[in-house]
């Protein structure tokens, strides 16, 4: 079994130092519970509700910046994997990114390819598939928030043999009615189920410039069953969900069926059309 | 609003006449409730647990057979759309098929492309995309059971501009633990949500040769919310679920976002690989 954590933390664009402090509190708490894989929200360093590119720029980090250095040190010292969303500046371009770090260092970074709402104003969209890397604790894929609503994208992670999908997210409260499991979590369950991958989505909390969030971080097993889901009503700045999950070693779902091998890719060419 | 129905009926390979009788009872009840679109399970005419090809052959129908003729008459007389799973024989090939019929007649037939379990022994797999047709009550797509676990396949229905996805199904009880919504229904919810389509899955009941079913027919709105789900504990041979749903007229989900237009098909070519 692998112990995984989703750190649901309060973020605010007005308080970048507070964001990092909440993130590091979350990581420390997850480590204290024995977590081996720790997932943080989208745009952990910045918050979300930007009004100008310079606000993003001011709050962004670089690949050799302080935050990633800190997390490399924490990952090295504690033998944990950290997956986190960051406003990232690479070669003077700003990305809504996710990084994967383990004890050996930064394993890669990913840029959100499906931008939501106003994000096009602030970020360049990614042009590479979901990042999938071997880590000290299993083969992990990452993508960011709205990306997971594109089943083609999730499929690419499975086809690249990910065992766990880590999704930093800021799920906006758009006034949607929530009865039972929020649809955001339902979509994560289905993504896990049809791809036989564990899924960990780390959402955020904290009101920001009149916007709020559904604060529904969730961890599922590889059949899509919810192992734990956040308490949406909590007012804590740091809420750490921890679950023990088995990482899949193949994609079979019955003795005769396999979600990978049963695909009929020769019939899917229409999916490339608009 | 459109009134839709899922007829969850008891099927048995031992009693083909009973299968058709249950189907016609379900259709009549749905019509009495004012349903305009009526969905029936997979393999309505035959049952599921075959032991030989001749058993399939004996229970199959042809496109000009009695069952389809009956349903054409019912659809014509009552101005309803009927979508039903059938063991279908076409040019001496047996298919696990779905047909769409409206007042103007048989609009098309579809052959299940993703065969489950032992089905390869009994059926030729389909080689055409999900069937999507304009009917008297909206643009409707159909696919069968396991097909819906392939998000690429559901996507093809959306790309062909379906407003409603009708899924005849026989969801086997494989001993899976069910807490809350069964995963089979969760996957249907997500399929509806990420494609902005109404979804109607008609499951079956009735023990058959030692096999049983989760009997969890479900109707969702185009956001994936469950409008109604079957009572799994019911012992009725005919359980008709009815719901009023709005059929979507576009694929927008917010003023800035659209599940169709936000796709990045240029980045998806990897999905065609095995």
PDB file of C-alpha atoms in Angstrom, chain B residues 60-181:
ATOM      1  CA  UNK B  60     -31.752 -13.007 -32.588  1.00  0.00           C
ATOM      2  CA  UNK B  61     -33.913 -10.898 -34.850  1.00  0.00           C
ATOM      3  CA  UNK B  62     -33.336  -9.386 -38.272  1.00  0.00           C
ATOM      4  CA  UNK B  63     -33.846  -5.795 -39.369  1.00  0.00           C
ATOM      5  CA  UNK B  64     -37.161  -6.763 -40.995  1.00  0.00           C
ATOM      6  CA  UNK B  65     -38.173  -9.053 -38.146  1.00  0.00           C
ATOM      7  CA  UNK B  66     -41.286  -9.041 -35.995  1.00  0.00           C
ATOM      8  CA  UNK B  67     -39.904  -7.099 -33.000  1.00  0.00           C
ATOM      9  CA  UNK B  68     -38.642  -4.131 -34.949  1.00  0.00           C
ATOM     10  CA  UNK B  69     -41.894  -4.073 -36.962  1.00  0.00           C
ATOM     11  CA  UNK B  70     -43.912  -3.974 -33.741  1.00  0.00           C
ATOM     12  CA  UNK B  71     -41.831  -1.168 -32.309  1.00  0.00           C
ATOM     13  CA  UNK B  72     -42.047   0.833 -35.545  1.00  0.00           C
ATOM     14  CA  UNK B  73     -45.814   0.607 -35.274  1.00  0.00           C
ATOM     15  CA  UNK B  74     -45.819   1.650 -31.607  1.00  0.00           C
ATOM     16  CA  UNK B  75     -43.424   4.540 -32.330  1.00  0.00           C
ATOM     17  CA  UNK B  76     -45.526   5.680 -35.273  1.00  0.00           C
ATOM     18  CA  UNK B  77     -48.820   5.493 -33.390  1.00  0.00           C
ATOM     19  CA  UNK B  78     -47.540   7.272 -30.271  1.00  0.00           C
ATOM     20  CA  UNK B  79     -44.864   9.558 -31.696  1.00  0.00           C
ATOM     21  CA  UNK B  80     -42.161   8.168 -29.435  1.00  0.00           C
ATOM     22  CA  UNK B  81     -38.530   7.294 -29.977  1.00  0.00           C
ATOM     23  CA  UNK B  82     -37.514   3.767 -28.962  1.00  0.00           C
ATOM     24  CA  UNK B  83     -33.871   2.848 -28.426  1.00  0.00           C
ATOM     25  CA  UNK B  84     -33.296  -0.804 -27.629  1.00  0.00           C
ATOM     26  CA  UNK B  85     -30.555  -3.352 -27.411  1.00  0.00           C
ATOM     27  CA  UNK B  86     -31.093  -6.454 -29.542  1.00  0.00           C
ATOM     28  CA  UNK B  87     -29.309  -9.590 -30.582  1.00  0.00           C
ATOM     29  CA  UNK B  88     -29.359  -8.759 -34.287  1.00  0.00           C
ATOM     30  CA  UNK B  89     -28.575 -10.881 -37.299  1.00  0.00           C
ATOM     31  CA  UNK B  90     -27.459  -8.926 -40.365  1.00  0.00           C
ATOM     32  CA  UNK B  91     -26.135 -10.721 -43.429  1.00  0.00           C
ATOM     33  CA  UNK B  92     -25.665 -13.851 -41.328  1.00  0.00           C
ATOM     34  CA  UNK B  93     -23.509 -12.048 -38.786  1.00  0.00           C
ATOM     35  CA  UNK B  94     -24.621 -11.731 -35.173  1.00  0.00           C
ATOM     36  CA  UNK B  95     -24.257  -8.369 -33.444  1.00  0.00           C
ATOM     37  CA  UNK B  96     -24.855  -7.073 -29.933  1.00  0.00           C
ATOM     38  CA  UNK B  97     -26.778  -4.145 -31.388  1.00  0.00           C
ATOM     39  CA  UNK B  98     -28.818  -1.105 -30.564  1.00  0.00           C
ATOM     40  CA  UNK B  99     -31.569   0.278 -32.793  1.00  0.00           C
ATOM     41  CA  UNK B 100     -33.154   3.727 -32.911  1.00  0.00           C
ATOM     42  CA  UNK B 101     -36.743   3.919 -34.092  1.00  0.00           C
ATOM     43  CA  UNK B 102     -39.065   6.912 -34.312  1.00  0.00           C
ATOM     44  CA  UNK B 103     -42.451   7.610 -35.895  1.00  0.00           C
ATOM     45  CA  UNK B 104     -40.819   7.608 -39.339  1.00  0.00           C
ATOM     46  CA  UNK B 105     -39.367   4.137 -38.874  1.00  0.00           C
ATOM     47  CA  UNK B 106     -36.002   2.509 -38.162  1.00  0.00           C
ATOM     48  CA  UNK B 107     -33.418   5.305 -38.210  1.00  0.00           C
ATOM     49  CA  UNK B 108     -30.360   3.134 -37.847  1.00  0.00           C
ATOM     50  CA  UNK B 109     -28.660   0.322 -36.021  1.00  0.00           C
ATOM     51  CA  UNK B 110     -25.370   0.160 -34.170  1.00  0.00           C
ATOM     52  CA  UNK B 111     -23.118  -2.785 -33.278  1.00  0.00           C
ATOM     53  CA  UNK B 112     -21.283  -2.804 -29.931  1.00  0.00           C
ATOM     54  CA  UNK B 113     -17.612  -2.142 -30.616  1.00  0.00           C
ATOM     55  CA  UNK B 114     -16.121  -2.918 -27.201  1.00  0.00           C
ATOM     56  CA  UNK B 115     -17.137  -6.466 -26.351  1.00  0.00           C
ATOM     57  CA  UNK B 116     -17.061  -7.612 -22.733  1.00  0.00           C
ATOM     58  CA  UNK B 117     -16.199 -10.945 -21.178  1.00  0.00           C
ATOM     59  CA  UNK B 118     -17.176 -13.882 -23.350  1.00  0.00           C
ATOM     60  CA  UNK B 119     -19.044 -11.804 -25.926  1.00  0.00           C
ATOM     61  CA  UNK B 120     -16.352 -12.315 -28.569  1.00  0.00           C
ATOM     62  CA  UNK B 121     -17.459 -15.937 -28.726  1.00  0.00           C
ATOM     63  CA  UNK B 122     -20.961 -14.945 -29.766  1.00  0.00           C
ATOM     64  CA  UNK B 123     -20.864 -11.607 -31.569  1.00  0.00           C
ATOM     65  CA  UNK B 124     -18.902  -9.867 -34.278  1.00  0.00           C
ATOM     66  CA  UNK B 125     -17.682  -6.557 -32.892  1.00  0.00           C
ATOM     67  CA  UNK B 126     -18.878  -3.351 -34.522  1.00  0.00           C
ATOM     68  CA  UNK B 127     -16.553  -1.317 -36.683  1.00  0.00           C
ATOM     69  CA  UNK B 128     -18.535   1.879 -36.962  1.00  0.00           C
ATOM     70  CA  UNK B 129     -18.662   4.854 -34.586  1.00  0.00           C
ATOM     71  CA  UNK B 130     -21.566   5.365 -32.196  1.00  0.00           C
ATOM     72  CA  UNK B 131     -24.816   5.824 -34.097  1.00  0.00           C
ATOM     73  CA  UNK B 132     -26.006   9.440 -33.952  1.00  0.00           C
ATOM     74  CA  UNK B 133     -29.264  10.372 -35.684  1.00  0.00           C
ATOM     75  CA  UNK B 134     -31.821  13.137 -35.785  1.00  0.00           C
ATOM     76  CA  UNK B 135     -35.107  11.859 -34.396  1.00  0.00           C
ATOM     77  CA  UNK B 136     -38.536  13.371 -33.922  1.00  0.00           C
ATOM     78  CA  UNK B 137     -37.409  14.239 -30.377  1.00  0.00           C
ATOM     79  CA  UNK B 138     -33.816  15.415 -30.767  1.00  0.00           C
ATOM     80  CA  UNK B 139     -30.418  14.264 -31.880  1.00  0.00           C
ATOM     81  CA  UNK B 140     -29.706  10.937 -30.190  1.00  0.00           C
ATOM     82  CA  UNK B 141     -26.599   8.789 -29.927  1.00  0.00           C
ATOM     83  CA  UNK B 142     -26.470   5.155 -28.927  1.00  0.00           C
ATOM     84  CA  UNK B 143     -23.800   2.718 -27.812  1.00  0.00           C
ATOM     85  CA  UNK B 144     -23.996  -0.449 -25.712  1.00  0.00           C
ATOM     86  CA  UNK B 145     -22.891  -1.158 -22.106  1.00  0.00           C
ATOM     87  CA  UNK B 146     -19.076  -1.550 -21.937  1.00  0.00           C
ATOM     88  CA  UNK B 147     -18.701   0.935 -24.832  1.00  0.00           C
ATOM     89  CA  UNK B 148     -19.500   3.759 -22.405  1.00  0.00           C
ATOM     90  CA  UNK B 149     -16.365   2.938 -20.394  1.00  0.00           C
ATOM     91  CA  UNK B 150     -14.307   4.156 -23.344  1.00  0.00           C
ATOM     92  CA  UNK B 151     -14.356   7.949 -23.127  1.00  0.00           C
ATOM     93  CA  UNK B 152     -13.023   8.184 -26.680  1.00  0.00           C
ATOM     94  CA  UNK B 153     -16.206   6.503 -27.821  1.00  0.00           C
ATOM     95  CA  UNK B 154     -18.507   8.799 -25.888  1.00  0.00           C
ATOM     96  CA  UNK B 155     -16.545  11.747 -27.245  1.00  0.00           C
ATOM     97  CA  UNK B 156     -17.302  10.660 -30.815  1.00  0.00           C
ATOM     98  CA  UNK B 157     -21.011  10.927 -30.005  1.00  0.00           C
ATOM     99  CA  UNK B 158     -20.553  14.466 -28.695  1.00  0.00           C
ATOM    100  CA  UNK B 159     -18.395  15.449 -31.677  1.00  0.00           C
ATOM    101  CA  UNK B 160     -21.234  14.252 -33.873  1.00  0.00           C
ATOM    102  CA  UNK B 161     -23.441  16.689 -31.921  1.00  0.00           C
ATOM    103  CA  UNK B 162     -25.623  14.304 -29.969  1.00  0.00           C
ATOM    104  CA  UNK B 163     -27.868  15.926 -27.351  1.00  0.00           C
ATOM    105  CA  UNK B 164     -28.764  12.657 -25.631  1.00  0.00           C
ATOM    106  CA  UNK B 165     -26.806   9.443 -25.177  1.00  0.00           C
ATOM    107  CA  UNK B 166     -28.911   6.273 -24.908  1.00  0.00           C
ATOM    108  CA  UNK B 167     -27.093   3.279 -23.464  1.00  0.00           C
ATOM    109  CA  UNK B 168     -28.798  -0.118 -23.429  1.00  0.00           C
ATOM    110  CA  UNK B 169     -26.884  -2.117 -20.867  1.00  0.00           C
ATOM    111  CA  UNK B 170     -26.636  -5.340 -18.861  1.00  0.00           C
ATOM    112  CA  UNK B 171     -24.406  -4.296 -15.972  1.00  0.00           C
ATOM    113  CA  UNK B 172     -23.137  -7.521 -14.426  1.00  0.00           C
ATOM    114  CA  UNK B 173     -22.940  -7.992 -10.708  1.00  0.00           C
ATOM    115  CA  UNK B 174     -19.305  -9.012 -10.338  1.00  0.00           C
ATOM    116  CA  UNK B 175     -19.457  -8.834  -6.571  1.00  0.00           C
ATOM    117  CA  UNK B 176     -18.339  -5.210  -6.599  1.00  0.00           C
ATOM    118  CA  UNK B 177     -19.003  -3.317  -3.384  1.00  0.00           C
ATOM    119  CA  UNK B 178     -21.546  -0.572  -3.883  1.00  0.00           C
ATOM    120  CA  UNK B 179     -21.582   2.321  -1.463  1.00  0.00           C
ATOM    121  CA  UNK B 180     -23.731   5.160  -2.677  1.00  0.00           C
ATOM    122  CA  UNK B 181     -23.992   5.531  -6.438  1.00  0.00           C
TER     123      UNK B 181
END
